[in-house]
XYZ file of C-alpha atoms in Angstrom:
761
model
C 6.523 3.646 -21.198
C 4.206 2.449 -18.458
C 0.447 2.410 -19.002
C -2.295 1.189 -16.749
C -5.303 -0.637 -18.182
C -8.668 -1.432 -16.657
C -9.342 -5.114 -17.414
C -12.832 -6.599 -17.489
C -14.004 -10.215 -17.531
C -11.450 -11.687 -15.105
C -12.929 -14.186 -12.643
C -9.958 -15.948 -11.054
C -6.200 -16.395 -11.006
C -6.335 -18.385 -14.236
C -7.808 -15.317 -15.957
C -5.134 -12.957 -14.674
C -2.421 -15.461 -15.640
C -3.903 -15.707 -19.149
C -4.010 -11.916 -19.557
C -0.432 -11.580 -18.316
C 0.896 -14.280 -20.662
C -0.959 -12.737 -23.598
C 0.529 -9.283 -23.042
C 4.048 -10.479 -22.236
C 4.181 -12.358 -25.551
C 3.758 -9.115 -27.500
C 6.960 -7.679 -29.037
C 8.156 -4.579 -27.214
C 6.506 -5.444 -23.881
C 9.126 -5.478 -21.124
C 6.881 -6.499 -18.230
C 3.249 -6.834 -17.259
C 1.574 -7.016 -13.837
C -2.102 -7.986 -13.605
C -4.041 -7.368 -10.399
C -7.069 -9.628 -9.977
C -8.292 -7.732 -6.915
C -8.465 -4.362 -8.673
C -9.151 -5.747 -12.163
C -6.341 -3.727 -13.659
C -3.014 -4.243 -15.415
C 0.184 -2.223 -15.676
C 2.276 -2.788 -18.799
C 5.825 -1.504 -19.344
C 6.535 -1.390 -23.065
C 8.472 0.281 -25.866
C 5.934 2.528 -27.577
C 8.074 2.531 -30.726
C 7.356 -1.196 -31.091
C 3.867 -1.652 -29.653
C 1.051 0.752 -28.737
C -1.463 0.777 -25.895
C -4.218 0.135 -28.441
C -2.432 -3.006 -29.696
C -2.024 -4.265 -26.127
C -5.725 -3.671 -25.470
C -6.603 -5.467 -28.717
C -4.518 -8.497 -27.704
C -6.316 -8.711 -24.357
C -9.670 -8.433 -26.136
C -8.682 -11.226 -28.528
C -7.914 -13.388 -25.487
C -11.535 -12.999 -24.361
C -11.277 -10.094 -21.930
C -11.650 -6.339 -22.120
C -8.883 -3.757 -21.646
C -9.110 0.039 -21.602
C -5.946 2.163 -21.259
C -6.033 4.821 -18.569
C -6.253 8.387 -19.871
C -2.966 10.330 -19.530
C -2.858 12.605 -16.476
C -3.614 16.269 -16.922
C -0.974 18.830 -15.917
C -0.887 19.756 -12.247
C -1.610 23.382 -13.121
C -5.085 22.655 -14.459
C -8.152 22.627 -12.208
C -8.807 19.280 -10.589
C -10.917 16.976 -12.723
C -13.661 14.798 -11.312
C -12.072 11.507 -10.362
C -12.977 8.166 -11.932
C -14.692 5.535 -9.797
C -12.353 4.214 -7.119
C -11.621 0.487 -6.707
C -13.864 0.525 -3.629
C -16.725 2.058 -5.636
C -16.293 -0.505 -8.406
C -16.277 -3.298 -5.805
C -19.479 -1.948 -4.247
C -21.163 -1.814 -7.643
C -20.081 -5.401 -8.351
C -21.418 -6.428 -4.944
C -24.817 -4.865 -5.641
C -25.068 -6.658 -8.989
C -24.091 -10.008 -7.489
C -26.470 -9.491 -4.575
C -29.366 -9.047 -7.012
C -28.329 -12.237 -8.812
C -28.121 -14.125 -5.532
C -31.529 -12.959 -4.271
C -33.269 -13.931 -7.490
C -31.421 -17.260 -7.528
C -32.640 -17.984 -3.997
C -36.231 -17.180 -5.046
C -36.167 -20.220 -7.362
C -33.478 -22.411 -5.744
C -35.059 -22.442 -2.252
C -38.390 -24.065 -3.307
C -36.441 -26.455 -5.562
C -34.255 -27.481 -2.619
C -37.341 -27.975 -0.419
C -39.011 -29.989 -3.168
C -36.070 -32.350 -3.717
C -35.319 -32.784 -0.010
C -39.027 -33.146 0.781
C -39.361 -36.204 -1.468
C -36.366 -37.829 0.254
C -37.138 -36.787 3.840
C -40.929 -37.087 3.759
C -41.567 -33.373 4.258
C -45.126 -32.122 3.573
C -45.718 -31.896 -0.215
C -48.812 -31.996 -2.453
C -49.705 -35.465 -3.760
C -49.032 -34.334 -7.318
C -45.357 -33.821 -6.342
C -44.805 -36.638 -3.844
C -47.499 -39.221 -4.340
C -47.557 -42.308 -6.502
C -47.230 -41.516 -10.192
C -45.919 -38.016 -9.478
C -42.499 -38.537 -11.107
C -43.422 -36.634 -14.283
C -44.925 -33.654 -12.481
C -42.032 -33.547 -10.024
C -39.402 -33.682 -12.802
C -41.091 -30.944 -14.844
C -41.505 -28.722 -11.768
C -37.855 -29.198 -10.830
C -36.792 -28.273 -14.367
C -38.987 -25.150 -14.389
C -37.425 -24.007 -11.088
C -33.828 -24.804 -12.124
C -34.053 -23.164 -15.566
C -34.515 -19.563 -14.221
C -31.498 -20.032 -11.918
C -29.421 -21.053 -14.948
C -30.682 -18.019 -16.894
C -30.055 -15.617 -13.996
C -26.482 -16.903 -13.793
C -26.105 -17.115 -17.552
C -22.913 -15.037 -17.429
C -21.169 -17.972 -15.736
C -21.980 -20.205 -18.726
C -21.139 -17.556 -21.336
C -17.778 -16.718 -19.813
C -16.980 -20.258 -18.705
C -17.615 -21.976 -22.033
C -16.216 -18.997 -23.964
C -12.844 -19.211 -22.251
C -12.911 -23.002 -22.508
C -13.390 -22.828 -26.295
C -10.498 -20.350 -26.533
C -8.234 -22.810 -24.726
C -7.956 -20.680 -21.578
C -10.450 -22.148 -19.072
C -11.011 -20.291 -15.803
C -13.032 -20.703 -12.602
C -16.274 -19.996 -14.477
C -15.359 -22.869 -16.805
C -15.224 -25.277 -13.854
C -18.581 -24.084 -12.527
C -20.137 -24.056 -16.000
C -18.936 -27.606 -16.663
C -20.152 -28.862 -13.278
C -23.551 -27.146 -13.321
C -23.960 -27.735 -17.052
C -23.259 -31.451 -16.715
C -25.844 -31.682 -13.923
C -28.438 -29.820 -16.025
C -27.791 -31.916 -19.129
C -27.970 -35.129 -17.128
C -31.226 -33.879 -15.536
C -32.757 -33.079 -18.917
C -31.799 -36.553 -20.179
C -33.405 -38.046 -17.056
C -36.516 -35.920 -17.712
C -36.825 -37.438 -21.180
C -36.241 -40.877 -19.662
C -39.085 -40.317 -17.182
C -41.401 -39.234 -19.994
C -40.508 -42.365 -22.002
C -40.931 -44.645 -18.943
C -44.337 -43.180 -18.161
C -45.305 -43.618 -21.809
C -44.639 -47.351 -21.616
C -46.163 -47.594 -18.126
C -42.803 -48.341 -16.458
C -43.371 -46.626 -13.094
C -40.319 -48.179 -11.423
C -37.901 -46.694 -13.986
C -39.647 -43.340 -13.803
C -39.334 -43.298 -10.007
C -35.633 -44.268 -10.177
C -34.836 -41.569 -12.726
C -36.747 -38.996 -10.666
C -34.155 -39.531 -7.938
C -31.304 -38.791 -10.389
C -32.438 -35.479 -11.849
C -29.688 -33.305 -10.257
C -31.586 -30.118 -11.145
C -31.400 -29.185 -7.463
C -27.622 -29.757 -7.481
C -27.120 -27.500 -10.522
C -29.308 -24.742 -9.062
C -27.624 -24.887 -5.653
C -24.141 -24.903 -7.201
C -24.924 -21.720 -9.133
C -26.628 -20.088 -6.137
C -23.841 -20.883 -3.689
C -21.139 -19.804 -6.136
C -22.981 -16.502 -6.580
C -23.208 -16.166 -2.802
C -19.448 -16.713 -2.550
C -18.766 -14.110 -5.235
C -21.107 -11.741 -3.455
C -19.269 -12.129 -0.142
C -15.950 -11.887 -1.966
C -16.935 -8.637 -3.687
C -18.011 -7.167 -0.375
C -14.717 -8.153 1.229
C -12.799 -6.750 -1.753
C -14.540 -3.442 -1.214
C -13.277 -3.428 2.351
C -9.695 -4.191 1.274
C -9.728 -1.117 -0.992
C -11.316 1.060 1.690
C -7.996 2.687 2.597
C -7.563 3.972 -0.952
C -11.161 5.151 -1.025
C -10.709 6.868 2.339
C -7.712 8.769 0.973
C -9.692 9.884 -2.085
C -12.585 10.941 0.164
C -10.281 13.363 2.003
C -10.353 15.774 -0.925
C -12.639 18.722 -0.081
C -15.662 19.342 -2.280
C -15.777 23.169 -2.144
C -13.357 26.075 -1.819
C -13.702 29.740 -0.852
C -11.826 31.914 -3.369
C -11.066 35.625 -3.267
C -12.072 37.112 -6.621
C -12.731 40.745 -7.443
C -12.387 41.717 -3.808
C -15.135 39.309 -2.746
C -15.137 35.778 -1.330
C -16.823 33.286 -3.661
C -17.525 29.626 -2.905
C -16.788 27.345 -5.869
C -16.374 23.575 -6.409
C -12.879 22.518 -5.332
C -12.372 20.974 -8.779
C -12.393 24.493 -10.268
C -9.516 25.850 -8.163
C -6.617 26.926 -10.386
C -2.982 27.733 -9.707
C -2.627 31.304 -8.423
C -6.062 31.522 -6.818
C -6.152 33.098 -3.356
C -8.083 30.777 -1.039
C -9.660 31.704 2.285
C -9.501 29.050 5.002
C -11.547 29.556 8.158
C -11.516 27.523 11.356
C -12.917 24.030 10.832
C -12.509 24.129 7.033
C -10.387 21.920 4.793
C -7.524 23.227 2.690
C -8.592 22.732 -0.976
C -5.109 22.727 -2.581
C -1.394 22.806 -1.825
C 0.083 26.259 -1.436
C 1.625 28.942 0.779
C 0.069 31.037 3.527
C 0.150 34.740 2.547
C -1.986 36.256 5.298
C -3.249 35.335 8.762
C -2.379 32.250 10.818
C -3.907 28.940 11.872
C -3.293 25.577 13.530
C -3.582 22.918 10.821
C -4.397 19.276 11.521
C -2.279 17.181 9.106
C -3.049 13.817 10.740
C -5.012 12.486 7.769
C -1.874 12.606 5.605
C 0.988 12.233 8.072
C -0.601 10.440 11.022
C 0.732 13.195 13.303
C -1.958 13.973 15.869
C -0.846 17.454 16.975
C -1.904 20.464 14.833
C 0.918 22.413 13.171
C 0.990 26.217 13.473
C 1.003 28.004 10.116
C 2.019 31.616 9.466
C 2.768 33.672 6.309
C 5.407 31.885 4.234
C 4.551 28.400 5.547
C 3.471 25.591 3.249
C 0.024 24.023 3.649
C -1.172 20.753 2.167
C -4.507 20.119 0.516
C -7.103 18.016 2.415
C -5.689 19.048 5.819
C -8.001 20.825 8.291
C -7.607 24.279 9.856
C -8.529 23.671 13.495
C -8.268 27.276 14.672
C -7.499 30.715 13.289
C -7.952 32.175 9.815
C -5.576 32.503 6.885
C -5.394 33.232 3.183
C -3.209 31.082 0.940
C -2.093 31.058 -2.682
C -2.838 27.805 -4.538
C 0.334 26.376 -6.087
C -0.549 22.736 -6.763
C -3.999 21.527 -7.801
C -5.481 18.372 -9.294
C -2.953 15.555 -9.729
C -0.154 17.807 -8.516
C -1.316 17.954 -4.892
C 0.365 15.945 -2.152
C -2.878 14.006 -1.581
C -3.118 13.056 -5.267
C 0.507 11.914 -5.257
C -0.048 9.848 -2.118
C -3.074 8.196 -3.731
C -1.020 7.536 -6.874
C 1.826 5.979 -4.867
C -0.528 3.712 -2.932
C -2.425 2.804 -6.093
C 0.784 1.933 -7.953
C 1.992 -0.156 -5.024
C -1.223 -2.171 -4.945
C -1.026 -2.681 -8.720
C 2.513 -4.058 -8.560
C 3.318 -7.688 -7.873
C 5.409 -9.046 -5.014
C 8.051 -11.695 -5.864
C 6.305 -14.187 -3.558
C 3.295 -14.119 -5.899
C 5.252 -15.736 -8.752
C 4.719 -19.272 -7.441
C 0.962 -18.739 -7.260
C 1.014 -17.284 -10.787
C 2.798 -20.344 -12.179
C 0.340 -22.692 -10.474
C -2.668 -20.637 -11.592
C -1.600 -20.869 -15.216
C -2.099 -24.657 -15.290
C -4.549 -25.089 -12.408
C -7.888 -25.052 -14.243
C -6.860 -27.350 -17.135
C -5.397 -29.750 -14.566
C -8.653 -29.763 -12.576
C -10.658 -30.531 -15.724
C -8.337 -33.475 -16.439
C -8.678 -34.699 -12.827
C -12.476 -34.483 -13.066
C -12.512 -36.467 -16.313
C -10.173 -39.093 -14.865
C -12.353 -39.298 -11.727
C -15.437 -40.047 -13.812
C -13.648 -42.673 -15.930
C -12.054 -44.396 -12.919
C -15.353 -44.686 -11.038
C -17.090 -46.054 -14.136
C -14.261 -48.552 -14.543
C -14.684 -49.563 -10.898
C -18.309 -50.472 -11.571
C -20.024 -47.367 -10.195
C -23.101 -46.105 -11.982
C -23.035 -43.143 -14.335
C -24.905 -40.950 -11.826
C -22.367 -41.657 -9.058
C -19.338 -41.138 -11.342
C -20.806 -37.904 -12.697
C -21.518 -36.636 -9.176
C -17.886 -37.215 -8.205
C -16.622 -35.435 -11.326
C -18.934 -32.459 -10.753
C -17.764 -32.220 -7.129
C -14.130 -32.073 -8.287
C -14.972 -29.290 -10.737
C -16.798 -27.081 -8.267
C -14.649 -27.665 -5.160
C -11.484 -26.398 -6.873
C -10.715 -22.774 -6.079
C -8.248 -20.885 -8.297
C -9.622 -17.627 -6.846
C -7.890 -18.213 -3.524
C -4.539 -18.458 -5.328
C -5.118 -15.242 -7.219
C -6.352 -13.250 -4.224
C -3.795 -14.461 -1.653
C -1.152 -11.823 -2.437
C -2.981 -8.736 -3.813
C -5.485 -8.609 -0.949
C -2.734 -8.519 1.670
C -0.701 -6.003 -0.378
C -3.755 -3.781 -0.775
C -4.589 -3.753 2.926
C -0.947 -3.495 4.024
C -0.096 -0.491 1.845
C -3.392 1.129 2.827
C -2.587 0.759 6.523
C 0.850 2.192 5.879
C -0.572 5.235 4.083
C -3.026 5.825 6.923
C -0.044 5.983 9.299
C 2.176 8.223 7.185
C 4.210 5.364 5.632
C 4.048 5.405 1.816
C 5.240 2.173 0.196
C 5.880 2.553 -3.539
C 5.794 -1.088 -4.631
C 4.817 -4.558 -3.520
C 8.427 -5.643 -4.039
C 9.640 -3.021 -1.538
C 6.976 -4.135 0.931
C 8.163 -7.724 0.673
C 11.899 -6.932 0.746
C 11.573 -4.763 3.867
C 10.667 -7.754 6.025
C 14.171 -9.192 5.670
C 16.220 -6.053 6.438
C 19.379 -6.923 8.396
C 21.041 -3.499 8.495
C 19.529 -0.016 8.624
C 22.002 2.653 7.488
C 20.945 6.050 8.880
C 22.082 9.389 7.524
C 22.807 11.654 10.506
C 21.811 15.175 9.502
C 18.060 15.591 9.191
C 17.414 11.922 9.898
C 18.889 11.144 13.302
C 19.265 14.849 14.089
C 17.014 17.843 13.473
C 19.091 18.949 10.480
C 19.288 22.506 11.794
C 22.011 23.742 14.188
C 20.861 25.408 17.397
C 22.635 27.067 20.308
C 23.089 24.607 23.179
C 25.548 26.270 25.594
C 26.556 29.867 26.426
C 29.813 29.993 28.464
C 31.101 33.535 29.206
C 34.750 33.865 30.259
C 35.396 34.542 33.947
C 34.448 38.107 34.788
C 32.661 38.690 31.432
C 28.997 39.669 31.380
C 26.850 37.375 29.180
C 25.220 40.425 27.562
C 28.658 41.587 26.374
C 29.332 38.148 24.854
C 25.991 38.218 23.010
C 26.600 41.791 21.769
C 29.784 40.759 19.967
C 28.442 37.365 18.822
C 25.241 38.787 17.341
C 27.004 41.669 15.605
C 29.555 39.497 13.792
C 27.449 36.417 13.074
C 24.579 38.438 11.567
C 26.865 39.215 8.632
C 27.777 35.593 7.943
C 25.813 33.091 5.836
C 27.275 30.027 7.556
C 24.631 27.642 9.085
C 26.352 27.881 12.482
C 26.218 31.663 12.294
C 22.527 31.486 11.480
C 21.951 29.448 14.670
C 23.639 32.155 16.745
C 21.730 34.911 14.949
C 18.353 33.238 15.537
C 19.111 32.707 19.239
C 20.219 36.331 19.571
C 16.986 37.511 17.976
C 14.999 35.282 20.339
C 16.830 36.865 23.291
C 16.201 40.371 21.953
C 19.886 41.312 21.553
C 20.170 44.767 20.004
C 22.148 45.131 16.767
C 25.513 46.868 17.090
C 27.378 48.556 14.205
C 30.230 46.594 12.610
C 33.152 48.027 10.673
C 35.982 46.402 8.724
C 34.054 43.087 8.624
C 35.862 40.178 7.003
C 36.021 36.382 6.895
C 39.106 34.340 7.728
C 38.905 31.155 5.574
C 38.746 28.038 7.710
C 38.950 30.067 10.902
C 36.023 32.486 11.378
C 35.186 36.200 11.329
C 36.774 39.516 12.264
C 35.517 43.102 12.529
C 35.143 46.153 14.754
C 32.064 46.180 16.979
C 31.331 49.672 18.313
C 34.919 50.545 17.376
C 36.478 47.598 19.261
C 38.353 44.915 17.225
C 36.622 41.548 17.718
C 37.040 37.932 16.603
C 34.570 35.023 16.176
C 35.565 31.527 15.175
C 37.384 28.382 16.202
C 40.082 28.179 18.904
C 42.809 28.297 16.251
C 41.701 31.820 15.255
C 42.125 33.063 18.824
C 45.498 31.352 19.188
C 46.801 32.853 15.930
C 45.841 36.323 17.162
C 47.473 35.896 20.585
C 44.223 36.423 22.440
C 44.703 36.810 26.171
C 43.085 34.073 28.273
C 43.034 30.893 26.177
C 39.875 28.759 26.076
C 40.262 25.910 28.619
C 41.140 22.641 26.874
C 38.777 20.653 29.090
C 35.875 22.856 27.962
C 36.666 22.230 24.302
C 37.036 18.477 24.910
C 33.762 18.267 26.835
C 31.849 20.086 24.104
C 33.384 17.994 21.321
C 32.591 14.740 23.116
C 28.981 15.893 23.343
C 28.894 16.482 19.581
C 28.860 20.269 19.893
C 30.819 22.851 17.892
C 32.438 25.611 20.012
C 32.378 29.166 18.611
C 34.935 31.303 20.445
C 34.684 35.094 20.780
C 37.225 37.770 21.698
C 37.241 41.578 21.992
C 40.240 43.883 22.114
C 42.627 40.941 22.467
C 40.791 39.300 25.404
C 38.713 36.113 25.421
C 34.976 36.765 25.941
C 33.608 33.242 26.036
C 32.221 30.320 24.036
C 28.835 29.731 22.430
C 28.348 26.048 21.582
C 26.212 25.073 18.598
C 24.955 21.582 17.711
C 22.576 19.837 15.396
C 20.310 18.500 18.131
C 19.264 14.856 18.102
C 15.579 14.290 17.377
C 13.680 13.345 20.544
C 12.599 10.001 19.092
C 15.894 8.873 17.516
C 17.163 6.852 20.483
C 13.765 5.181 20.889
C 13.659 4.353 17.169
C 17.141 2.791 17.173
C 16.282 0.761 20.276
C 13.158 -0.532 18.484
C 15.256 -1.561 15.468
C 17.701 -3.393 17.745
C 14.815 -5.320 19.338
C 13.758 -6.375 15.846
C 17.244 -7.762 15.185
C 18.244 -4.958 12.814
C 21.795 -3.586 13.056
C 21.990 0.225 12.908
C 24.832 2.073 11.191
C 25.003 5.876 11.303
C 26.535 7.375 8.165
C 27.687 11.001 8.129
C 30.094 13.463 6.574
C 30.886 14.951 10.011
C 34.206 14.484 11.788
C 34.638 11.279 13.748
C 34.583 12.836 17.223
C 31.228 14.557 16.627
C 29.832 11.458 14.913
C 30.851 9.218 17.816
C 29.226 11.614 20.265
C 25.919 11.436 18.391
C 26.221 7.637 18.093
C 26.635 7.349 21.840
C 23.586 9.551 22.420
C 21.235 7.525 20.225
C 22.726 4.062 20.793
C 23.569 3.151 17.179
C 25.675 0.001 16.764
C 28.422 1.767 14.834
C 29.199 4.925 12.896
C 30.885 5.674 9.582
C 32.166 9.273 9.654
C 33.626 11.745 7.133
C 31.754 10.048 4.281
C 31.204 11.810 0.949
C 28.040 11.041 -1.112
C 29.945 8.528 -3.257
C 31.353 6.973 -0.073
C 27.824 6.424 1.239
C 26.872 4.491 -1.890
C 30.077 2.425 -1.621
C 29.376 1.572 2.011
C 25.939 0.248 0.999
C 27.543 -1.944 -1.673
C 30.073 -3.323 0.803
C 27.318 -4.278 3.250
C 25.358 -5.969 0.445
C 28.500 -7.866 -0.568
C 28.488 -9.380 2.927
C 25.060 -10.875 2.176
C 23.136 -8.249 4.146
C 19.744 -6.881 3.175
C 20.293 -3.153 3.589
C 17.895 -0.268 4.147
C 19.187 3.263 3.656
C 17.376 6.072 5.496
C 18.074 9.635 4.366
C 16.610 12.977 3.409
C 19.083 14.950 1.323
C 20.313 15.190 -2.267
C 23.600 13.626 -1.132
C 21.656 10.547 0.061
C 20.040 9.836 -3.327
C 22.797 7.505 -4.688
C 22.771 5.449 -1.469
C 18.953 5.353 -1.393
C 18.907 4.030 -4.955
C 21.634 1.453 -4.251
C 20.077 0.023 -1.066
C 17.748 -2.983 -1.140
C 15.132 -0.674 0.396
C 15.555 3.105 0.250
C 13.602 4.959 2.940
C 13.195 8.727 2.567
C 12.208 11.105 5.321
C 9.138 12.927 3.999
C 10.402 16.350 4.981
C 13.484 15.811 2.801
C 14.270 16.778 -0.773
C 12.313 15.700 -3.844
C 15.418 13.909 -5.164
C 15.657 11.779 -2.016
C 11.943 10.974 -2.078
C 12.077 10.054 -5.789
C 15.038 7.718 -5.197
C 13.401 5.897 -2.290
C 11.134 2.849 -2.114
C 9.383 3.958 1.087
C 8.571 7.527 2.143
C 7.997 8.462 5.790
C 5.634 11.421 5.737
C 6.257 12.495 9.334
C 10.045 12.406 9.294
C 9.896 10.337 12.494
C 12.680 7.759 12.660
C 10.387 5.432 14.627
C 8.472 4.902 11.392
C 11.463 2.965 10.008
C 10.787 0.240 12.562
C 7.061 0.592 11.880
C 7.617 0.089 8.128
C 9.626 -3.079 8.765
C 6.984 -4.331 11.212
C 4.257 -3.662 8.637
C 6.239 -5.538 5.996
C 6.655 -8.529 8.300
C 2.954 -8.541 9.213
C 1.945 -8.329 5.543
C 4.306 -11.066 4.403
C 3.125 -13.316 7.243
C -0.446 -12.705 6.063
C 0.468 -13.522 2.454
C 2.089 -16.783 3.519
C -1.007 -17.698 5.538
C -3.199 -16.997 2.508
C -1.013 -19.010 0.139
C -0.837 -21.897 2.597
C -4.606 -21.944 2.858
C -5.051 -21.731 -0.924
C -2.711 -24.675 -1.563
C -3.851 -26.672 1.471
C -7.548 -26.262 0.648
C -7.136 -27.467 -2.926
C -4.704 -30.240 -1.931
C -7.315 -31.635 0.493
C -10.573 -30.633 -1.216
C -9.882 -32.127 -4.653
C -8.935 -35.664 -3.427
C -11.945 -35.733 -1.089
C -14.257 -34.622 -3.906
C -12.754 -37.238 -6.229
C -13.696 -39.965 -3.736
C -10.140 -40.980 -2.772
C -11.335 -41.620 0.792
C -14.739 -43.074 -0.109
C -13.774 -46.756 -0.212
C -11.865 -46.665 3.096
C -13.907 -44.200 5.147
C -17.123 -43.682 3.200
C -16.118 -40.001 2.863
C -17.511 -38.118 -0.126
C -18.461 -34.543 -0.992
C -21.752 -33.636 -2.628
C -21.651 -30.984 -5.394
C -23.614 -28.572 -3.170
C -21.169 -28.851 -0.280
C -18.297 -28.585 -2.746
C -19.739 -25.342 -4.129
C -20.180 -23.936 -0.629
C -16.618 -24.879 0.321
C -15.233 -23.304 -2.837
C -17.106 -20.071 -2.226
C -16.027 -19.823 1.396
C -12.391 -20.520 0.491
C -12.056 -17.226 -1.391
C -13.924 -15.406 1.356
C -11.510 -16.848 3.920
C -8.466 -15.529 2.043
C -9.894 -12.019 1.714
C -11.124 -12.000 5.317
C -7.704 -13.079 6.556
C -6.123 -10.176 4.677
C -8.622 -7.831 6.308
C -7.104 -8.666 9.687
C -4.251 -6.363 8.678
C -6.644 -3.450 9.042
C -6.103 -3.774 12.802
C -2.355 -3.173 12.432
C -1.022 -0.138 14.289
C 2.591 1.033 14.632
C 4.020 0.326 18.067
C 4.598 3.512 20.059
């Protein structure tokens, strides 16, 4: 069973690593993925061995909070009010941190001016800067620093709490650094009081320059500023998910008791008849039963052109009726709607963990304890080298506050969040972070033909009457016989005949000839409809020219031959037309270095004709469903990373076998369920777009991880004073705190660049 938990109290990658280790140690837990960005966790476990309550209790015992998500209500119930979105939670966190920062500045700013004023000779009252002012200055500095420490008390509570439990995190580093500065300042304050008591003004003046209250206050203030900026950026990374949730309409017009009543959209139930006027949103998924309209589905599919809807057509909730009026019957509400499922897919993808994140997770698990050891060693080494306690302590504090485990923890989830959000906004639904990462390395794209490369519905392409035969006569016989057949090719002829307004003629003695076609009497005249073999077997006068049959076959068309009273009437060619964008999509894949293989159950001649039209690299014809899955395995055995693109039930085994299964959104539920990526528009160009998005996201993740490792690899040695003896280079605790704060902001801001991604068209 998989359950999602909301986790509270996490501050950095060390926290998420601690939570993950705690849960994975529990018996019955198969896997656990913790998302620092969203403050949630998904656990896959055997509920016969361990319960959600026990998992939550284990997380609580580790020093954090965990609340299991309530089970979803059935799709048939009215839509419930949704819980706060990740974006809303991020905004609330931002507001709280902003208040903390403002109040910190109220006290830290005058303290900074006071401490710098004594050193730089800025204007200050004599009681704070004049001779004998050391005591007043020290007490004033303490009284300004103490409120900053209280305002940011959570940092000390969480930091020392996790430290005592043996699982230190980022707050532990800040708490140790700021706490050490405060304790040293208090000791110096007592020293000043003692020196003044024995009339030792020189000692009092020296100690007044080593208070470090300003350093502690500025560390806490700058760290809070960094968290504030980080929370704001996090809110922007989750904006795509919030935008999807915001699409849901707030009200609905329902027909009840013969009258139209406006109710909250959350109260719509299955079976309700909804009235949708021009400019209004569709409140639920359902079917049009009356009227007509042009519906804008761009918010869900990315398709800009409105789609005409008439009785019998499906409509999707949260789309907009641009013109017309129609009534619809609600069939899916609440969590059952397409919008709710899209939100769920995107949410699950952002909660999953990409394989590339494993290195950062391993580092994060030991990062904070290692930094504490480095800080302690730094202090000891400088003392051993003859430096004073104040200098050694300053170096150790700088090491503690410059280290940034947050950047490690945010490097992957921020990019995944923005990348999957951009995909959803463009009709590309990515089900997991693993699929998003794997897609970047696709070598071969295997394309099902019917419904993927082609329209999936046969249509009439050519009408070729025999010499001396009127086309109306050909259509009379064709329409009469084919209307009585259920074959897809017959349906294409019937639909074209209806479009042309061909009148229906009576048919007698109708029958089917297995593997050949149809026979019957039309208006009393014996007629035939089928393949050339049927006409040959019945000695029809005037055989169909071989060059005509060859030309049609090479173009991927199926010839239907017709005869009346023993004479050939003509040929109507039927084909599953290629989608207008298929050739463009395959060309885009080739430019990306992806080999394209068309896989179909059709005969080889037809398959080759379609391949030539769209420009695929090669074709595998006459393939059964089990053959498709075997072909995928054979490609993988050659070391290829394979994507399978399909839309039918017969594609499901191949979709599941492929490294990345890509389902056309207009396809069957089985195909969509088996796939890793769903293309809402059914546009083959979105295959290339999905791969391009994967490559852009992975490039962004690598940039973030490089920065996270590079920053810490450079920042910690500089803060420890490794370059001080040779170059005089050192880092004050205040600058270290600012650098640490901006490091996390840089990672999140870099991920936000993905918001500019657009599919190439």
